[in-house]
PDB file of C-alpha atoms and ligand atoms in Angstrom:
ATOM      1  CA  MET A  23      45.630 -13.262 -46.274  1.00  0.00           C
ATOM      2  CA  ASP A  24      42.494 -13.021 -48.601  1.00  0.00           C
ATOM      3  CA  ILE A  25      41.081  -9.704 -49.737  1.00  0.00           C
ATOM      4  CA  ILE A  26      37.977  -9.715 -47.561  1.00  0.00           C
ATOM      5  CA  GLU A  27      40.058 -10.737 -44.518  1.00  0.00           C
ATOM      6  CA  THR A  28      42.578  -7.912 -45.317  1.00  0.00           C
ATOM      7  CA  ILE A  29      39.784  -5.396 -45.547  1.00  0.00           C
ATOM      8  CA  ASN A  30      38.282  -6.450 -42.379  1.00  0.00           C
ATOM      9  CA  LYS A  31      41.663  -6.581 -40.588  1.00  0.00           C
ATOM     10  CA  ARG A  32      42.904  -3.031 -41.676  1.00  0.00           C
ATOM     11  CA  ARG A  33      42.250  -0.232 -39.239  1.00  0.00           C
ATOM     12  CA  SER A  34      43.968   3.091 -38.562  1.00  0.00           C
ATOM     13  CA  ILE A  35      46.717   2.880 -36.143  1.00  0.00           C
ATOM     14  CA  ARG A  36      47.649   5.615 -33.800  1.00  0.00           C
ATOM     15  CA  SER A  37      50.617   4.066 -32.012  1.00  0.00           C
ATOM     16  CA  PHE A  38      53.546   2.578 -33.738  1.00  0.00           C
ATOM     17  CA  LYS A  39      56.863   0.804 -32.614  1.00  0.00           C
ATOM     18  CA  PRO A  40      59.879   2.486 -33.386  1.00  0.00           C
ATOM     19  CA  ASP A  41      61.444  -0.420 -35.220  1.00  0.00           C
ATOM     20  CA  PRO A  42      62.188   0.451 -38.896  1.00  0.00           C
ATOM     21  CA  VAL A  43      60.417  -1.152 -41.857  1.00  0.00           C
ATOM     22  CA  PRO A  44      62.768  -2.761 -44.191  1.00  0.00           C
ATOM     23  CA  GLN A  45      63.408  -0.793 -47.311  1.00  0.00           C
ATOM     24  CA  ASP A  46      62.487  -3.651 -49.557  1.00  0.00           C
ATOM     25  CA  VAL A  47      59.108  -4.068 -47.977  1.00  0.00           C
ATOM     26  CA  LEU A  48      58.321  -0.462 -48.524  1.00  0.00           C
ATOM     27  CA  ARG A  49      59.398  -0.772 -52.227  1.00  0.00           C
ATOM     28  CA  LYS A  50      57.248  -3.818 -52.735  1.00  0.00           C
ATOM     29  CA  ILE A  51      54.251  -2.048 -51.146  1.00  0.00           C
ATOM     30  CA  VAL A  52      54.625   1.018 -53.345  1.00  0.00           C
ATOM     31  CA  GLU A  53      55.314  -0.951 -56.416  1.00  0.00           C
ATOM     32  CA  ALA A  54      52.380  -3.387 -56.064  1.00  0.00           C
ATOM     33  CA  ALA A  55      50.159  -0.154 -55.245  1.00  0.00           C
ATOM     34  CA  LEU A  56      51.295   1.360 -58.605  1.00  0.00           C
ATOM     35  CA  ARG A  57      48.778  -1.069 -60.205  1.00  0.00           C
ATOM     36  CA  SER A  58      45.981   1.055 -59.012  1.00  0.00           C
ATOM     37  CA  PRO A  59      43.520   2.266 -61.614  1.00  0.00           C
ATOM     38  CA  SER A  60      43.333   5.889 -62.398  1.00  0.00           C
ATOM     39  CA  ALA A  61      41.313   8.129 -64.821  1.00  0.00           C
ATOM     40  CA  SER A  62      42.618   7.440 -68.347  1.00  0.00           C
ATOM     41  CA  ASN A  63      45.571   5.437 -66.815  1.00  0.00           C
ATOM     42  CA  SER A  64      46.883   9.149 -66.112  1.00  0.00           C
ATOM     43  CA  GLN A  65      48.510   7.935 -62.928  1.00  0.00           C
ATOM     44  CA  PRO A  66      48.734  11.409 -61.388  1.00  0.00           C
ATOM     45  CA  TRP A  67      50.124  10.349 -58.069  1.00  0.00           C
ATOM     46  CA  GLU A  68      53.843  10.783 -57.034  1.00  0.00           C
ATOM     47  CA  ILE A  69      55.104   9.181 -54.072  1.00  0.00           C
ATOM     48  CA  ALA A  70      57.757  10.195 -51.485  1.00  0.00           C
ATOM     49  CA  VAL A  71      58.775   7.680 -48.848  1.00  0.00           C
ATOM     50  CA  ALA A  72      60.618   9.266 -45.850  1.00  0.00           C
ATOM     51  CA  GLY A  73      62.201   7.716 -42.878  1.00  0.00           C
ATOM     52  CA  GLY A  74      65.381   8.081 -40.826  1.00  0.00           C
ATOM     53  CA  THR A  75      66.879  11.489 -40.380  1.00  0.00           C
ATOM     54  CA  LYS A  76      64.688  13.080 -42.926  1.00  0.00           C
ATOM     55  CA  LEU A  77      61.512  11.932 -41.234  1.00  0.00           C
ATOM     56  CA  ALA A  78      62.867  12.874 -37.894  1.00  0.00           C
ATOM     57  CA  ALA A  79      63.517  16.391 -39.283  1.00  0.00           C
ATOM     58  CA  ILE A  80      59.912  16.598 -40.577  1.00  0.00           C
ATOM     59  CA  LYS A  81      58.341  15.487 -37.252  1.00  0.00           C
ATOM     60  CA  GLN A  82      60.488  18.023 -35.245  1.00  0.00           C
ATOM     61  CA  ALA A  83      59.705  20.870 -37.632  1.00  0.00           C
ATOM     62  CA  CYS A  84      56.025  20.138 -37.534  1.00  0.00           C
ATOM     63  CA  LEU A  85      55.946  19.858 -33.804  1.00  0.00           C
ATOM     64  CA  GLU A  86      57.756  23.339 -33.551  1.00  0.00           C
ATOM     65  CA  ASN A  87      55.104  24.760 -35.952  1.00  0.00           C
ATOM     66  CA  ALA A  88      52.164  23.063 -34.159  1.00  0.00           C
ATOM     67  CA  LYS A  89      50.688  26.305 -32.812  1.00  0.00           C
ATOM     68  CA  ASN A  90      50.299  27.698 -36.200  1.00  0.00           C
ATOM     69  CA  LYS A  91      47.247  27.363 -38.315  1.00  0.00           C
ATOM     70  CA  PRO A  92      47.406  24.370 -40.800  1.00  0.00           C
ATOM     71  CA  CYS A  93      48.084  25.188 -44.383  1.00  0.00           C
ATOM     72  CA  LEU A  94      46.745  22.353 -46.399  1.00  0.00           C
ATOM     73  CA  ASP A  95      47.576  22.092 -50.130  1.00  0.00           C
ATOM     74  CA  VAL A  96      44.073  20.676 -50.508  1.00  0.00           C
ATOM     75  CA  PRO A  97      41.682  22.296 -47.810  1.00  0.00           C
ATOM     76  CA  ILE A  98      39.232  20.426 -45.810  1.00  0.00           C
ATOM     77  CA  PRO A  99      36.001  21.882 -44.308  1.00  0.00           C
ATOM     78  CA  TRP A 100      36.838  22.283 -40.531  1.00  0.00           C
ATOM     79  CA  LYS A 101      33.100  22.052 -39.607  1.00  0.00           C
ATOM     80  CA  TYR A 102      31.135  19.177 -40.985  1.00  0.00           C
ATOM     81  CA  PRO A 103      27.323  19.394 -41.436  1.00  0.00           C
ATOM     82  CA  GLU A 104      25.228  16.465 -40.131  1.00  0.00           C
ATOM     83  CA  PRO A 105      25.152  13.636 -40.376  1.00  0.00           C
ATOM     84  CA  TRP A 106      28.923  13.516 -41.085  1.00  0.00           C
ATOM     85  CA  SER A 107      29.737  15.787 -37.972  1.00  0.00           C
ATOM     86  CA  SER A 108      28.127  13.054 -35.658  1.00  0.00           C
ATOM     87  CA  ARG A 109      30.284  10.335 -37.322  1.00  0.00           C
ATOM     88  CA  GLN A 110      33.436  12.478 -36.782  1.00  0.00           C
ATOM     89  CA  ALA A 111      32.461  13.036 -33.150  1.00  0.00           C
ATOM     90  CA  ALA A 112      32.096   9.265 -32.645  1.00  0.00           C
ATOM     91  CA  VAL A 113      35.667   8.592 -33.868  1.00  0.00           C
ATOM     92  CA  MET A 114      37.030  11.245 -31.619  1.00  0.00           C
ATOM     93  CA  ALA A 115      35.182  10.016 -28.557  1.00  0.00           C
ATOM     94  CA  GLY A 116      36.113   6.315 -29.390  1.00  0.00           C
ATOM     95  CA  ILE A 117      39.859   7.543 -29.471  1.00  0.00           C
ATOM     96  CA  LEU A 118      39.525   9.409 -26.159  1.00  0.00           C
ATOM     97  CA  GLU A 119      37.855   6.492 -24.631  1.00  0.00           C
ATOM     98  CA  LYS A 120      40.627   3.992 -25.675  1.00  0.00           C
ATOM     99  CA  LEU A 121      43.139   6.536 -24.307  1.00  0.00           C
ATOM    100  CA  GLY A 122      41.360   6.920 -21.018  1.00  0.00           C
ATOM    101  CA  ILE A 123      41.204  10.803 -21.776  1.00  0.00           C
ATOM    102  CA  ALA A 124      38.158  12.685 -20.369  1.00  0.00           C
ATOM    103  CA  ARG A 125      36.426  14.901 -23.071  1.00  0.00           C
ATOM    104  CA  GLU A 126      36.945  17.970 -20.924  1.00  0.00           C
ATOM    105  CA  ASP A 127      40.686  17.387 -20.316  1.00  0.00           C
ATOM    106  CA  LYS A 128      42.018  19.837 -22.746  1.00  0.00           C
ATOM    107  CA  GLN A 129      45.631  19.427 -21.712  1.00  0.00           C
ATOM    108  CA  LYS A 130      45.808  15.664 -22.363  1.00  0.00           C
ATOM    109  CA  ARG A 131      43.713  16.160 -25.588  1.00  0.00           C
ATOM    110  CA  PHE A 132      46.292  18.638 -26.765  1.00  0.00           C
ATOM    111  CA  GLU A 133      49.194  16.424 -25.802  1.00  0.00           C
ATOM    112  CA  PHE A 134      47.712  13.548 -27.892  1.00  0.00           C
ATOM    113  CA  GLY A 135      47.117  15.988 -30.692  1.00  0.00           C
ATOM    114  CA  LEU A 136      50.793  16.473 -30.830  1.00  0.00           C
ATOM    115  CA  GLU A 137      51.177  12.816 -31.454  1.00  0.00           C
ATOM    116  CA  ALA A 138      50.052  13.388 -35.002  1.00  0.00           C
ATOM    117  CA  HIS A 139      52.955  15.555 -35.630  1.00  0.00           C
ATOM    118  CA  ARG A 140      55.213  12.757 -34.279  1.00  0.00           C
ATOM    119  CA  LEU A 141      53.279  10.551 -36.848  1.00  0.00           C
ATOM    120  CA  TRP A 142      52.211   8.512 -33.816  1.00  0.00           C
ATOM    121  CA  GLY A 143      55.838   7.191 -33.584  1.00  0.00           C
ATOM    122  CA  ALA A 144      55.815   5.591 -37.089  1.00  0.00           C
ATOM    123  CA  PRO A 145      59.340   5.031 -38.510  1.00  0.00           C
ATOM    124  CA  SER A 146      58.264   5.899 -42.047  1.00  0.00           C
ATOM    125  CA  CYS A 147      55.738   7.864 -43.891  1.00  0.00           C
ATOM    126  CA  ILE A 148      54.440   7.636 -47.462  1.00  0.00           C
ATOM    127  CA  TYR A 149      53.376  10.991 -48.836  1.00  0.00           C
ATOM    128  CA  ILE A 150      51.057  11.144 -51.902  1.00  0.00           C
ATOM    129  CA  MET A 151      51.387  14.011 -54.243  1.00  0.00           C
ATOM    130  CA  ILE A 152      50.169  15.397 -57.518  1.00  0.00           C
ATOM    131  CA  GLU A 153      51.306  17.906 -59.975  1.00  0.00           C
ATOM    132  CA  ARG A 154      49.635  21.345 -59.546  1.00  0.00           C
ATOM    133  CA  SER A 155      49.495  22.007 -63.263  1.00  0.00           C
ATOM    134  CA  PHE A 156      47.639  18.706 -63.893  1.00  0.00           C
ATOM    135  CA  TYR A 157      45.269  19.330 -60.898  1.00  0.00           C
ATOM    136  CA  LEU A 158      44.327  22.804 -62.275  1.00  0.00           C
ATOM    137  CA  ALA A 159      44.525  21.812 -66.074  1.00  0.00           C
ATOM    138  CA  ASP A 160      42.197  23.138 -68.634  1.00  0.00           C
ATOM    139  CA  GLY A 161      40.578  25.880 -66.277  1.00  0.00           C
ATOM    140  CA  THR A 162      39.054  23.362 -63.893  1.00  0.00           C
ATOM    141  CA  THR A 163      39.845  21.528 -60.637  1.00  0.00           C
ATOM    142  CA  ASN A 164      40.621  18.109 -61.633  1.00  0.00           C
ATOM    143  CA  VAL A 165      39.067  16.362 -58.643  1.00  0.00           C
ATOM    144  CA  TRP A 166      39.725  13.004 -60.394  1.00  0.00           C
ATOM    145  CA  ASN A 167      43.271  13.339 -59.330  1.00  0.00           C
ATOM    146  CA  LEU A 168      42.377  13.213 -55.772  1.00  0.00           C
ATOM    147  CA  PHE A 169      39.912  10.267 -56.507  1.00  0.00           C
ATOM    148  CA  ASP A 170      42.795   8.502 -57.946  1.00  0.00           C
ATOM    149  CA  CYS A 171      44.934   9.276 -55.076  1.00  0.00           C
ATOM    150  CA  GLY A 172      42.322   7.587 -52.902  1.00  0.00           C
ATOM    151  CA  LEU A 173      42.427   4.533 -54.814  1.00  0.00           C
ATOM    152  CA  ILE A 174      46.328   4.211 -54.518  1.00  0.00           C
ATOM    153  CA  THR A 175      46.078   5.037 -50.732  1.00  0.00           C
ATOM    154  CA  GLN A 176      43.638   2.218 -49.990  1.00  0.00           C
ATOM    155  CA  ASN A 177      45.884  -0.094 -51.926  1.00  0.00           C
ATOM    156  CA  ILE A 178      48.742   1.085 -49.862  1.00  0.00           C
ATOM    157  CA  LEU A 179      46.785   0.442 -46.684  1.00  0.00           C
ATOM    158  CA  LEU A 180      45.808  -2.880 -47.722  1.00  0.00           C
ATOM    159  CA  LEU A 181      49.207  -3.932 -48.697  1.00  0.00           C
ATOM    160  CA  ALA A 182      50.538  -2.795 -45.397  1.00  0.00           C
ATOM    161  CA  THR A 183      48.032  -4.871 -43.627  1.00  0.00           C
ATOM    162  CA  SER A 184      49.012  -7.860 -45.594  1.00  0.00           C
ATOM    163  CA  TYR A 185      52.804  -7.402 -44.816  1.00  0.00           C
ATOM    164  CA  GLY A 186      51.821  -7.369 -41.140  1.00  0.00           C
ATOM    165  CA  LEU A 187      52.260  -3.652 -40.859  1.00  0.00           C
ATOM    166  CA  GLY A 188      49.940  -0.929 -39.342  1.00  0.00           C
ATOM    167  CA  SER A 189      49.027   2.388 -41.171  1.00  0.00           C
ATOM    168  CA  ILE A 190      46.963   5.375 -41.156  1.00  0.00           C
ATOM    169  CA  PRO A 191      45.844   7.739 -43.794  1.00  0.00           C
ATOM    170  CA  ALA A 192      46.207  11.099 -42.063  1.00  0.00           C
ATOM    171  CA  ILE A 193      45.389  14.798 -43.235  1.00  0.00           C
ATOM    172  CA  GLN A 194      47.209  15.898 -39.910  1.00  0.00           C
ATOM    173  CA  THR A 195      50.590  14.659 -41.460  1.00  0.00           C
ATOM    174  CA  VAL A 196      50.320  17.200 -44.209  1.00  0.00           C
ATOM    175  CA  PHE A 197      49.207  20.289 -42.209  1.00  0.00           C
ATOM    176  CA  TYR A 198      52.407  22.006 -43.126  1.00  0.00           C
ATOM    177  CA  PRO A 199      53.296  20.968 -46.624  1.00  0.00           C
ATOM    178  CA  ASP A 200      56.060  23.660 -47.009  1.00  0.00           C
ATOM    179  CA  ILE A 201      57.994  21.947 -44.259  1.00  0.00           C
ATOM    180  CA  ILE A 202      57.803  18.415 -46.062  1.00  0.00           C
ATOM    181  CA  ARG A 203      58.678  20.115 -49.340  1.00  0.00           C
ATOM    182  CA  LYS A 204      61.810  21.821 -47.831  1.00  0.00           C
ATOM    183  CA  ILE A 205      63.164  18.869 -45.984  1.00  0.00           C
ATOM    184  CA  LEU A 206      62.585  16.254 -48.941  1.00  0.00           C
ATOM    185  CA  ASP A 207      63.573  18.751 -51.533  1.00  0.00           C
ATOM    186  CA  ILE A 208      60.198  18.565 -53.290  1.00  0.00           C
ATOM    187  CA  PRO A 209      59.346  21.378 -55.826  1.00  0.00           C
ATOM    188  CA  ASP A 210      56.552  23.802 -55.059  1.00  0.00           C
ATOM    189  CA  SER A 211      54.712  22.536 -58.066  1.00  0.00           C
ATOM    190  CA  LYS A 212      53.872  19.282 -56.136  1.00  0.00           C
ATOM    191  CA  LEU A 213      50.948  19.342 -53.956  1.00  0.00           C
ATOM    192  CA  ILE A 214      51.136  17.029 -50.961  1.00  0.00           C
ATOM    193  CA  ILE A 215      47.772  15.448 -50.552  1.00  0.00           C
ATOM    194  CA  LEU A 216      48.139  13.058 -47.772  1.00  0.00           C
ATOM    195  CA  GLY A 217      50.721  11.209 -45.433  1.00  0.00           C
ATOM    196  CA  ILE A 218      50.345   7.684 -44.547  1.00  0.00           C
ATOM    197  CA  PRO A 219      52.592   6.782 -41.502  1.00  0.00           C
ATOM    198  CA  ILE A 220      53.480   3.058 -41.597  1.00  0.00           C
ATOM    199  CA  GLY A 221      55.304   0.751 -39.189  1.00  0.00           C
ATOM    200  CA  TYR A 222      54.754  -2.128 -36.766  1.00  0.00           C
ATOM    201  CA  ILE A 223      51.730  -1.937 -34.535  1.00  0.00           C
ATOM    202  CA  ASP A 224      52.193  -0.992 -30.946  1.00  0.00           C
ATOM    203  CA  SER A 225      49.676  -3.723 -29.803  1.00  0.00           C
ATOM    204  CA  GLY A 226      50.358  -2.604 -26.060  1.00  0.00           C
ATOM    205  CA  ASN A 227      48.451   0.718 -26.777  1.00  0.00           C
ATOM    206  CA  SER A 228      44.657   0.332 -26.419  1.00  0.00           C
ATOM    207  CA  VAL A 229      44.085   3.181 -28.979  1.00  0.00           C
ATOM    208  CA  ASN A 230      44.919   0.689 -31.672  1.00  0.00           C
ATOM    209  CA  GLN A 231      42.108  -1.468 -30.592  1.00  0.00           C
ATOM    210  CA  LEU A 232      39.525   0.973 -31.520  1.00  0.00           C
ATOM    211  CA  GLN A 233      37.082  -0.521 -34.051  1.00  0.00           C
ATOM    212  CA  THR A 234      35.077   2.264 -35.817  1.00  0.00           C
ATOM    213  CA  SER A 235      31.575   1.760 -36.757  1.00  0.00           C
ATOM    214  CA  ARG A 236      29.915   1.676 -40.266  1.00  0.00           C
ATOM    215  CA  GLU A 237      26.546   2.433 -41.394  1.00  0.00           C
ATOM    216  CA  LYS A 238      24.323  -0.521 -42.180  1.00  0.00           C
ATOM    217  CA  LEU A 239      24.285  -1.728 -45.774  1.00  0.00           C
ATOM    218  CA  GLU A 240      20.557  -1.062 -45.902  1.00  0.00           C
ATOM    219  CA  LYS A 241      20.937   2.608 -45.023  1.00  0.00           C
ATOM    220  CA  VAL A 242      23.495   3.530 -47.817  1.00  0.00           C
ATOM    221  CA  ALA A 243      22.978   0.872 -50.549  1.00  0.00           C
ATOM    222  CA  ARG A 244      20.092   0.079 -52.613  1.00  0.00           C
ATOM    223  CA  PHE A 245      19.840  -2.858 -54.906  1.00  0.00           C
ATOM    224  CA  TYR A 246      17.623  -2.777 -57.867  1.00  0.00           C
ATOM    225  CA  GLU A 247      16.375  -5.987 -59.558  1.00  0.00           C
TER     226      GLU A 247
HETATM  227  C1  FMN B 330      41.579  11.038 -46.290  1.00  0.00           C
HETATM  228  C2  FMN B 330      41.781  10.586 -44.840  1.00  0.00           C
HETATM  229  C3  FMN B 330      42.297  11.490 -43.875  1.00  0.00           C
HETATM  230  C4  FMN B 330      42.336  11.091 -42.579  1.00  0.00           C
HETATM  231  N1  FMN B 330      43.005  11.930 -41.624  1.00  0.00           N
HETATM  232  C5  FMN B 330      43.009  11.495 -40.403  1.00  0.00           C
HETATM  233  C6  FMN B 330      43.893  12.334 -39.521  1.00  0.00           C
HETATM  234  O1  FMN B 330      44.375  13.464 -39.832  1.00  0.00           O
HETATM  235  N2  FMN B 330      44.015  11.972 -38.167  1.00  0.00           N
HETATM  236  C7  FMN B 330      43.476  10.688 -37.675  1.00  0.00           C
HETATM  237  O2  FMN B 330      43.642  10.415 -36.580  1.00  0.00           O
HETATM  238  N3  FMN B 330      42.888   9.965 -38.642  1.00  0.00           N
HETATM  239  C8  FMN B 330      42.653  10.416 -39.984  1.00  0.00           C
HETATM  240  N4  FMN B 330      41.976   9.535 -40.809  1.00  0.00           N
HETATM  241  C9  FMN B 330      41.456   8.130 -40.326  1.00  0.00           C
HETATM  242  C10 FMN B 330      39.970   8.167 -40.251  1.00  0.00           C
HETATM  243  O3  FMN B 330      39.738   8.693 -39.005  1.00  0.00           O
HETATM  244  C11 FMN B 330      39.584   6.678 -40.151  1.00  0.00           C
HETATM  245  O4  FMN B 330      39.874   5.992 -41.467  1.00  0.00           O
HETATM  246  C12 FMN B 330      38.164   6.531 -39.850  1.00  0.00           C
HETATM  247  O5  FMN B 330      37.859   6.940 -38.707  1.00  0.00           O
HETATM  248  C13 FMN B 330      37.676   4.936 -39.887  1.00  0.00           C
HETATM  249  O6  FMN B 330      38.527   4.372 -39.138  1.00  0.00           O
HETATM  250  P1  FMN B 330      39.354   3.055 -39.524  1.00  0.00           P
HETATM  251  O7  FMN B 330      40.332   3.537 -40.579  1.00  0.00           O
HETATM  252  O8  FMN B 330      40.027   2.465 -38.337  1.00  0.00           O
HETATM  253  O9  FMN B 330      38.579   1.969 -40.176  1.00  0.00           O
HETATM  254  C14 FMN B 330      41.869   9.851 -42.224  1.00  0.00           C
HETATM  255  C15 FMN B 330      41.248   9.059 -43.073  1.00  0.00           C
HETATM  256  C16 FMN B 330      41.219   9.379 -44.328  1.00  0.00           C
HETATM  257  C17 FMN B 330      40.628   8.457 -45.455  1.00  0.00           C
END
């Protein structure tokens, strides 16, 4: 698959088959993604790949904790201003439409929300972490760590696509980082930035057919000659 085809084919998957992904495929994806660029080649990322009983324990504990407020290591604003808020609303509307859930059906929306804690059924999850002392080094917040994590994340997503797998970068998977740290025996010094559930795509679920929109090239880019 060439790179443009891979970029166009990738989309966020919100229903996975339970079939496990072979360990060697997960290793190849993470190893290739380590070629991602980073500021001064600092390679701030650390990766934890969870599956099997460990991931089952994380899913269970997160589900049990689901009524509690999220406690992200790197906070996100819960209210977006415009125009970003409309884009966020459009994604949610698209997901609900594919699932046949009415906007006002709070119970069904709540139930689908819980799917995030089940990682939408994914058999594996790749967690991206950084070291707290580097993130807060030299009296600043080193946002470039997060920038670099974005680069490796996108490469993992594209590699997953090229291996015929589905994936989704998801903040919802790291709502309770203490649970993940405890079960995977990760020290408190590591911030867990993002989880990427990964697995085979459940093509029978129409939620996976969602094709999100993008702003037109002319709206977001200018070309100067
Ligand atoms: C940093 C990041 C965090 C995200 N977190 C979530 C999430 O918690 N739950 C979710 O359903 N989608 C999440 N997404 C997926 C986005 O909704 C998705 O990328 C966007 O709507 C574009 O759709 P596409 O990935 O199918 O192209 C996240 C994406 C990124 C890049």
